[in-house]
PDB file of C-alpha atoms and ligand atoms in Angstrom:
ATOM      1  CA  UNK A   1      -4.284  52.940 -16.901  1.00 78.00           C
ATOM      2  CA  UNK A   2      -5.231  49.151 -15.946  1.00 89.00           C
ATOM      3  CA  UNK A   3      -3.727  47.595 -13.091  1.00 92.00           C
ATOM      4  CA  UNK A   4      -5.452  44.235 -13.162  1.00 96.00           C
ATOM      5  CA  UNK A   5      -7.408  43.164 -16.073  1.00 97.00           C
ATOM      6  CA  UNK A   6     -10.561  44.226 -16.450  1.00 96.00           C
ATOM      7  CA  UNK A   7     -12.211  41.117 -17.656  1.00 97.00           C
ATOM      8  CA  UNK A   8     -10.280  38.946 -15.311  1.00 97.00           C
ATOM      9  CA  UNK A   9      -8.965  40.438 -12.871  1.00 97.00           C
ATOM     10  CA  UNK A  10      -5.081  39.324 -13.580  1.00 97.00           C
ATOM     11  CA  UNK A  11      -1.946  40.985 -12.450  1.00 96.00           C
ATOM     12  CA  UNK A  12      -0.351  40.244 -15.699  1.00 97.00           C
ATOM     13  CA  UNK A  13      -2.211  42.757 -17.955  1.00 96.00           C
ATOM     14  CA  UNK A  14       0.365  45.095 -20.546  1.00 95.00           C
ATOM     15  CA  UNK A  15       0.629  48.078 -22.193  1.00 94.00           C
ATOM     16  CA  UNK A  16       2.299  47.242 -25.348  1.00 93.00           C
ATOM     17  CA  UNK A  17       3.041  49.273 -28.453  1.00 91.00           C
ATOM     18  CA  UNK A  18       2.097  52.436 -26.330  1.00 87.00           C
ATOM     19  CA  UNK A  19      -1.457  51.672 -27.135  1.00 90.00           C
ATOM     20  CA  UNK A  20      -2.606  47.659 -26.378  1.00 94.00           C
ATOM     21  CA  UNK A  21      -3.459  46.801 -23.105  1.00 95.00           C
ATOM     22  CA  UNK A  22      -3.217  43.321 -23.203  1.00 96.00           C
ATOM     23  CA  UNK A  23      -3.906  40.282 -20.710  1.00 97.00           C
ATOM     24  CA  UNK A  24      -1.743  37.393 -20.959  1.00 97.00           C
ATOM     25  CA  UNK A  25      -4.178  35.130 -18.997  1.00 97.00           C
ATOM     26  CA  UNK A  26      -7.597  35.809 -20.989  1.00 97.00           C
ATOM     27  CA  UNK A  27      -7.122  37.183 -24.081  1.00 96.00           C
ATOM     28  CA  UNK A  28      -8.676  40.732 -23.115  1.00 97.00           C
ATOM     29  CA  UNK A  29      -7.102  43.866 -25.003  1.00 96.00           C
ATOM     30  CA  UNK A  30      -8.158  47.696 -25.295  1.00 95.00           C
ATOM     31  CA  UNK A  31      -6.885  49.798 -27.800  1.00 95.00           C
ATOM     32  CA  UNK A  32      -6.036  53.030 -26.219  1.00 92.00           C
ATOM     33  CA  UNK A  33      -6.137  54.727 -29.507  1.00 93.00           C
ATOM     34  CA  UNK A  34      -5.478  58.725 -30.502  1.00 95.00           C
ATOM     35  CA  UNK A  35      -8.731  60.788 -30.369  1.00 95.00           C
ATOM     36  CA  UNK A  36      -9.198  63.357 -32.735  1.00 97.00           C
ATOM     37  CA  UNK A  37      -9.293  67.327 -31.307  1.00 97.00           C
ATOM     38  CA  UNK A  38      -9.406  69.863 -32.794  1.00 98.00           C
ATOM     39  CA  UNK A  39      -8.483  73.909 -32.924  1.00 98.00           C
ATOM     40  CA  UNK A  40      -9.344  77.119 -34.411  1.00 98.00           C
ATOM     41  CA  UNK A  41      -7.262  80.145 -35.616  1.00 97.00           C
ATOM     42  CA  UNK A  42      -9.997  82.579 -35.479  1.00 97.00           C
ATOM     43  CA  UNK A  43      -8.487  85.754 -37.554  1.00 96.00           C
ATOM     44  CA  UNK A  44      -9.227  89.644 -37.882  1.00 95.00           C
ATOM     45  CA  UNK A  45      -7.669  89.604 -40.379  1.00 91.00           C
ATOM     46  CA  UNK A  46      -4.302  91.298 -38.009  1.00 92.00           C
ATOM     47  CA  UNK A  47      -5.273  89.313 -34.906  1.00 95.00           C
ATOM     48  CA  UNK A  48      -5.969  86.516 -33.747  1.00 96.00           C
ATOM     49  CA  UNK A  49      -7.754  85.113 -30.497  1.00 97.00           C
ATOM     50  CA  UNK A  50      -5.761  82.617 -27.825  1.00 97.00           C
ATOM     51  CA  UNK A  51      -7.365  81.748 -24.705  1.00 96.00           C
ATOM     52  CA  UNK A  52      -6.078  81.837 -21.203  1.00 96.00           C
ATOM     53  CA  UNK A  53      -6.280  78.099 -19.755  1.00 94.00           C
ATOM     54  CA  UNK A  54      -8.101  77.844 -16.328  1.00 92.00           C
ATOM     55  CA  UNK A  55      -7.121  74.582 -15.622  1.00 89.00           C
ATOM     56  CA  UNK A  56      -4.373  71.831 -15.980  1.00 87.00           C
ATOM     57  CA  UNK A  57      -3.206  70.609 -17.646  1.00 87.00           C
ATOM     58  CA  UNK A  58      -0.982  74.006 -18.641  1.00 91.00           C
ATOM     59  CA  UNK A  59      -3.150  76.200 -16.623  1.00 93.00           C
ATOM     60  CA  UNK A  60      -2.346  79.784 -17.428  1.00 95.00           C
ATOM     61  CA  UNK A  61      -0.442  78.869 -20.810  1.00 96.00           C
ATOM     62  CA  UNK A  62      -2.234  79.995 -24.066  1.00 97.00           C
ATOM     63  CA  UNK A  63      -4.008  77.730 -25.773  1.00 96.00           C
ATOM     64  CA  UNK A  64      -6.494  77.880 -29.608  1.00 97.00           C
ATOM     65  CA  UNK A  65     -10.360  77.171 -28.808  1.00 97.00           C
ATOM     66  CA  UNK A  66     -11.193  74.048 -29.823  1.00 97.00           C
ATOM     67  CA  UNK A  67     -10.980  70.380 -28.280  1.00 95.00           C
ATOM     68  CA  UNK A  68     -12.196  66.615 -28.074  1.00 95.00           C
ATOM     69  CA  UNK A  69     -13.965  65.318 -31.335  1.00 97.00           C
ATOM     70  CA  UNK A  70     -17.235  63.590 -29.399  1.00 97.00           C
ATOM     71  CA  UNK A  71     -18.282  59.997 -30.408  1.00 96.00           C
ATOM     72  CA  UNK A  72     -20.262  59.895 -33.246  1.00 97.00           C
ATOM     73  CA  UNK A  73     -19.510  63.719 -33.982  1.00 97.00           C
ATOM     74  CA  UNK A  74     -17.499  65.065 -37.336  1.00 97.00           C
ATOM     75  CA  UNK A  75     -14.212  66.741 -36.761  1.00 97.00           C
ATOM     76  CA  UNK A  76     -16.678  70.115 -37.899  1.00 97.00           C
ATOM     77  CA  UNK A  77     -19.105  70.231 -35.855  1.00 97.00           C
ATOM     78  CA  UNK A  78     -17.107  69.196 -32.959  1.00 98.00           C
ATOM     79  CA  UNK A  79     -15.062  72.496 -33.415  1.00 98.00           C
ATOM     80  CA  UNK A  80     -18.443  74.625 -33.616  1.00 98.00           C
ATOM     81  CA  UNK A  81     -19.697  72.785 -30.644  1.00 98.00           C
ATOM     82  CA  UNK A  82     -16.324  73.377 -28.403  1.00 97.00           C
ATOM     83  CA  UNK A  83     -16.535  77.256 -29.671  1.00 97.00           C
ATOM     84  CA  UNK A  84     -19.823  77.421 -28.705  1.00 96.00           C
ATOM     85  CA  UNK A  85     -19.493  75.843 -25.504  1.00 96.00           C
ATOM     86  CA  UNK A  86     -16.159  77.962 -24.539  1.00 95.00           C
ATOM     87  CA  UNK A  87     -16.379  81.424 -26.505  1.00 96.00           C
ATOM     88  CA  UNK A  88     -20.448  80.975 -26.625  1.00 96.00           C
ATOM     89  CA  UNK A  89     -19.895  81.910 -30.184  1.00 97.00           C
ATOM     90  CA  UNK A  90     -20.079  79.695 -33.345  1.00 97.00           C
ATOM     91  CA  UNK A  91     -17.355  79.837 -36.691  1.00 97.00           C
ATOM     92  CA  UNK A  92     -19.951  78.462 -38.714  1.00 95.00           C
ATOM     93  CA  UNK A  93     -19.415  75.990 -41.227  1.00 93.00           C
ATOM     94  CA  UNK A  94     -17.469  77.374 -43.408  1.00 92.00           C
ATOM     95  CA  UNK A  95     -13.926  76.749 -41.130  1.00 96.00           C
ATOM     96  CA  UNK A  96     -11.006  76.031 -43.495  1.00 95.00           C
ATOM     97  CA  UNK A  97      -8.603  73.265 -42.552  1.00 96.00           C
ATOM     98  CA  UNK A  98      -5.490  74.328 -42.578  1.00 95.00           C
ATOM     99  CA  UNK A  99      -2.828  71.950 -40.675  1.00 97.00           C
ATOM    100  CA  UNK A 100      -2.860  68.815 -38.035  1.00 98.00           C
ATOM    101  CA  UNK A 101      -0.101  67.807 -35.824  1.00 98.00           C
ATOM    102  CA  UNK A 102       0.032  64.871 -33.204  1.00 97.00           C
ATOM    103  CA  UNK A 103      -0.355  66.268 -29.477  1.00 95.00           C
ATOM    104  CA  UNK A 104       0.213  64.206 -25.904  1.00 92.00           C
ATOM    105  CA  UNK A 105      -2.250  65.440 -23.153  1.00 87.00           C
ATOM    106  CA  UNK A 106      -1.977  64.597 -19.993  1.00 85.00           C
ATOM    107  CA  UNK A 107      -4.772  64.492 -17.561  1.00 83.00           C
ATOM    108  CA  UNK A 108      -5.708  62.850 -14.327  1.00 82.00           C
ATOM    109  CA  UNK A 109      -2.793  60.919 -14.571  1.00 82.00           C
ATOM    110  CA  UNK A 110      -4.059  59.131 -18.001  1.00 84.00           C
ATOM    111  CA  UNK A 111      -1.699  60.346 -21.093  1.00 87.00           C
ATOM    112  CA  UNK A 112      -4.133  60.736 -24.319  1.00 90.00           C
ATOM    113  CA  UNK A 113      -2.861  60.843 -27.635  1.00 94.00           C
ATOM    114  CA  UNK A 114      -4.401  62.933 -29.568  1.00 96.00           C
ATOM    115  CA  UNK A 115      -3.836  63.993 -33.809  1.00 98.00           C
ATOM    116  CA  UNK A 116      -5.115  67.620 -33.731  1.00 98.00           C
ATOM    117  CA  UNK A 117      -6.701  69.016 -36.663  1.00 98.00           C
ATOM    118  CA  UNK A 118      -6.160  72.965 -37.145  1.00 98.00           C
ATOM    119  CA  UNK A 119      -8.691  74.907 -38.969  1.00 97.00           C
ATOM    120  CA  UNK A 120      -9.207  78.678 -39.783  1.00 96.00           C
ATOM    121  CA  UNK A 121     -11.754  81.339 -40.193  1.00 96.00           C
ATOM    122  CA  UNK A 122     -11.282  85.407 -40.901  1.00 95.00           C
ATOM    123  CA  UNK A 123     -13.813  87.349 -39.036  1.00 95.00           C
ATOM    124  CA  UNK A 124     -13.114  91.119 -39.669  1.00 94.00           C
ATOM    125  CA  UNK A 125     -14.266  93.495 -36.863  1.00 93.00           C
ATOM    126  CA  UNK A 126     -14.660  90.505 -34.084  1.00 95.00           C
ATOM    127  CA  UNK A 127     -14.202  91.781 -30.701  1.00 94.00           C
ATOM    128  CA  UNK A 128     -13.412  90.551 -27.273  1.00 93.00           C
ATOM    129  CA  UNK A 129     -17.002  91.597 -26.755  1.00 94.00           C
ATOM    130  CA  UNK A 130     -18.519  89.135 -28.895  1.00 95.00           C
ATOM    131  CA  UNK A 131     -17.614  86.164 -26.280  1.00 95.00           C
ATOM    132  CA  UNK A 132     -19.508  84.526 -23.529  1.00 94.00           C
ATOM    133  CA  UNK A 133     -16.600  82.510 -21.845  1.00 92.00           C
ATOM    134  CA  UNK A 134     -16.957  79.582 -20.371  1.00 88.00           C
ATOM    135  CA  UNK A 135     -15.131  80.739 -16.890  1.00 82.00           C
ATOM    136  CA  UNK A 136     -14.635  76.942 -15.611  1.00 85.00           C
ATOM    137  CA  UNK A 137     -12.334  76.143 -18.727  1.00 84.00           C
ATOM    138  CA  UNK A 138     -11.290  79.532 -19.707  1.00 91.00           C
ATOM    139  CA  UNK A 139      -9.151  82.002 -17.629  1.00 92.00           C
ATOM    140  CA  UNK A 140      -9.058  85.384 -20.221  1.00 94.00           C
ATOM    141  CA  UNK A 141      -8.670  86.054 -24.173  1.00 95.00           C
ATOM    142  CA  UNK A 142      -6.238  87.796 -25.711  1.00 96.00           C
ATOM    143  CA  UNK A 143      -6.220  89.405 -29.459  1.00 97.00           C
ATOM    144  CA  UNK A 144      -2.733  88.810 -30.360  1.00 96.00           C
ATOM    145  CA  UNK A 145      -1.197  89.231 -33.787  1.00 94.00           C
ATOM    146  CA  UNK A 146       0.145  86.079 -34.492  1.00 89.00           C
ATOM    147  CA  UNK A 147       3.829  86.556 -34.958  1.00 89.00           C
ATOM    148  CA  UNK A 148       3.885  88.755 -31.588  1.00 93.00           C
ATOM    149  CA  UNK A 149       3.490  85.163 -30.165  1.00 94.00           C
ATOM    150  CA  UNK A 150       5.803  83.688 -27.678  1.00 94.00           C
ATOM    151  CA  UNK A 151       5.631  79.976 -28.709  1.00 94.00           C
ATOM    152  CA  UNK A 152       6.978  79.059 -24.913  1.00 94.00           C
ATOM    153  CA  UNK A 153       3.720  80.824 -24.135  1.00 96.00           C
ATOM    154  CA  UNK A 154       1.685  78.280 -25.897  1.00 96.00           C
ATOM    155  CA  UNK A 155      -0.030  75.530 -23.326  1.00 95.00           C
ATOM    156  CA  UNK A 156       1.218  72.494 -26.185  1.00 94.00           C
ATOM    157  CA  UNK A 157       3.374  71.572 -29.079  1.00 95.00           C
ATOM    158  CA  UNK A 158       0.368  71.245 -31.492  1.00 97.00           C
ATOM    159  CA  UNK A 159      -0.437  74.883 -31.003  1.00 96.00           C
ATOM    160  CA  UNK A 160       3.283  75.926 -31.503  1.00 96.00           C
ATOM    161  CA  UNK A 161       2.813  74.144 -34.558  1.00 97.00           C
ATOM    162  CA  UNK A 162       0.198  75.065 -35.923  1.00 97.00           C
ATOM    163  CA  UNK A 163       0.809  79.150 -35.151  1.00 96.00           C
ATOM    164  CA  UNK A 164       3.821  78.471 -36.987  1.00 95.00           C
ATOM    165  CA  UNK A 165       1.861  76.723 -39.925  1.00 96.00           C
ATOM    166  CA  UNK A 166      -0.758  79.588 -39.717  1.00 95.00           C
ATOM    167  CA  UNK A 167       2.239  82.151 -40.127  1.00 93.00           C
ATOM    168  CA  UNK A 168       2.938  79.904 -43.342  1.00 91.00           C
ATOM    169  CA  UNK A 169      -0.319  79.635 -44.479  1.00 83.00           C
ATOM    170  CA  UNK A 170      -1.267  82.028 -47.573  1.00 68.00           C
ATOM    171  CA  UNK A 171      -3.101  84.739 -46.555  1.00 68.00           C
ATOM    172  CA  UNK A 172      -4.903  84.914 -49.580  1.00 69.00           C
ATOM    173  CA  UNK A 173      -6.053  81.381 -48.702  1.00 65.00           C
ATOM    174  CA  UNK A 174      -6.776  82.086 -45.209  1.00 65.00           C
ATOM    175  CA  UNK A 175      -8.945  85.096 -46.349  1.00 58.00           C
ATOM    176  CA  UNK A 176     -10.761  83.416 -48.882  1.00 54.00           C
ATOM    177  CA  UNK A 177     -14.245  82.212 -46.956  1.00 51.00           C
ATOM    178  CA  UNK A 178     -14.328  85.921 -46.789  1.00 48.00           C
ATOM    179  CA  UNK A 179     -14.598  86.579 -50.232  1.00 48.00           C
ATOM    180  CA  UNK A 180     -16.232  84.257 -52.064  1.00 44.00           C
TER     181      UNK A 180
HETATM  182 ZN1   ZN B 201      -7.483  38.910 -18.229  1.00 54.53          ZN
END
């Protein structure tokens, strides 16, 4: 990511521990450290909702709504704020955390680390209908029923993960913002 240090300009600047950048001649360091993201198995209970990436990377591959945790934002409302801003539709607070896996993501040639946190919510009757997609970000939706998922189809290993965890998950758990 550096090529010469930032604070002084050096040649001799490292990337140690696949996180440190640190210069040699200064002192200077930067911790390149894993962001938190997160995603959302949003449910019908039978389906559930993948979106069709626009963009790279893994343009065209299926992907869970979700992303980045802002600075200064909980790993909550980050995920209501990404559904809002890609579905134009919000979970609501009441999203159940149900698995988090470690992801790499690659973009303009910077690699971020990233620990993904997977959460859940059952909306019975939701329809394709009740989205406003972003179109920059988002190329289609699909209602799929989650083990009629290819995992090659999904855009990274978190999601593979955690539609595998999902499939693990208690239904009776996954249900239960619904009933109480
Ligand atoms: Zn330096």
């Amino acid at each position: 990511m550096f090529r010469f240090c930032p604070a002084c300009g050096s040649r001799n600047i490292r990337f140690e521990h696949n996180k440190i950048f640190r210069c040699p001649d200064c002192g200077f360091r930067y911790y390149h450290n894993t962001a938190a993201a997160t995603g959302l198995v949003i449910s019908t209970g039978e389906e559930i909702v993948l979106l069709v990436r626009a963009k790279e990377p893994a343009k065209g591959k299926l992907d869970l709504p979700g992303g980045f945790v802002d600075p200064g934002e909980g790993a909550f409302d980050g995920l209501r704020r990404e559904c809002r801003e890609e579905l134009g539709w919000d979970p609501g607070p009441h999203c159940t955390l149900f698995a988090s896996f470690p992801n790499v993501y690659p973009y303009k040639n910077i690699v971020y680390n990233t620990c993904d946190l997977f959460f859940t919510i059952t909306a019975p009757g939701l329809t394709p209908g009740d989205f406003t997609l972003q179109e920059q970000e988002i190329g289609g939706i699909r209602f799929v029923k989650p083990q009629d998922i290819r995992l090659d189809d999904m855009a990274f290993d978190s999601g593979r993960r955690a539609i595998q965890a999902f499939l693990a998950f208690p239904p009776k758990k996954r249900g239960r913002q619904r009933e109480e």
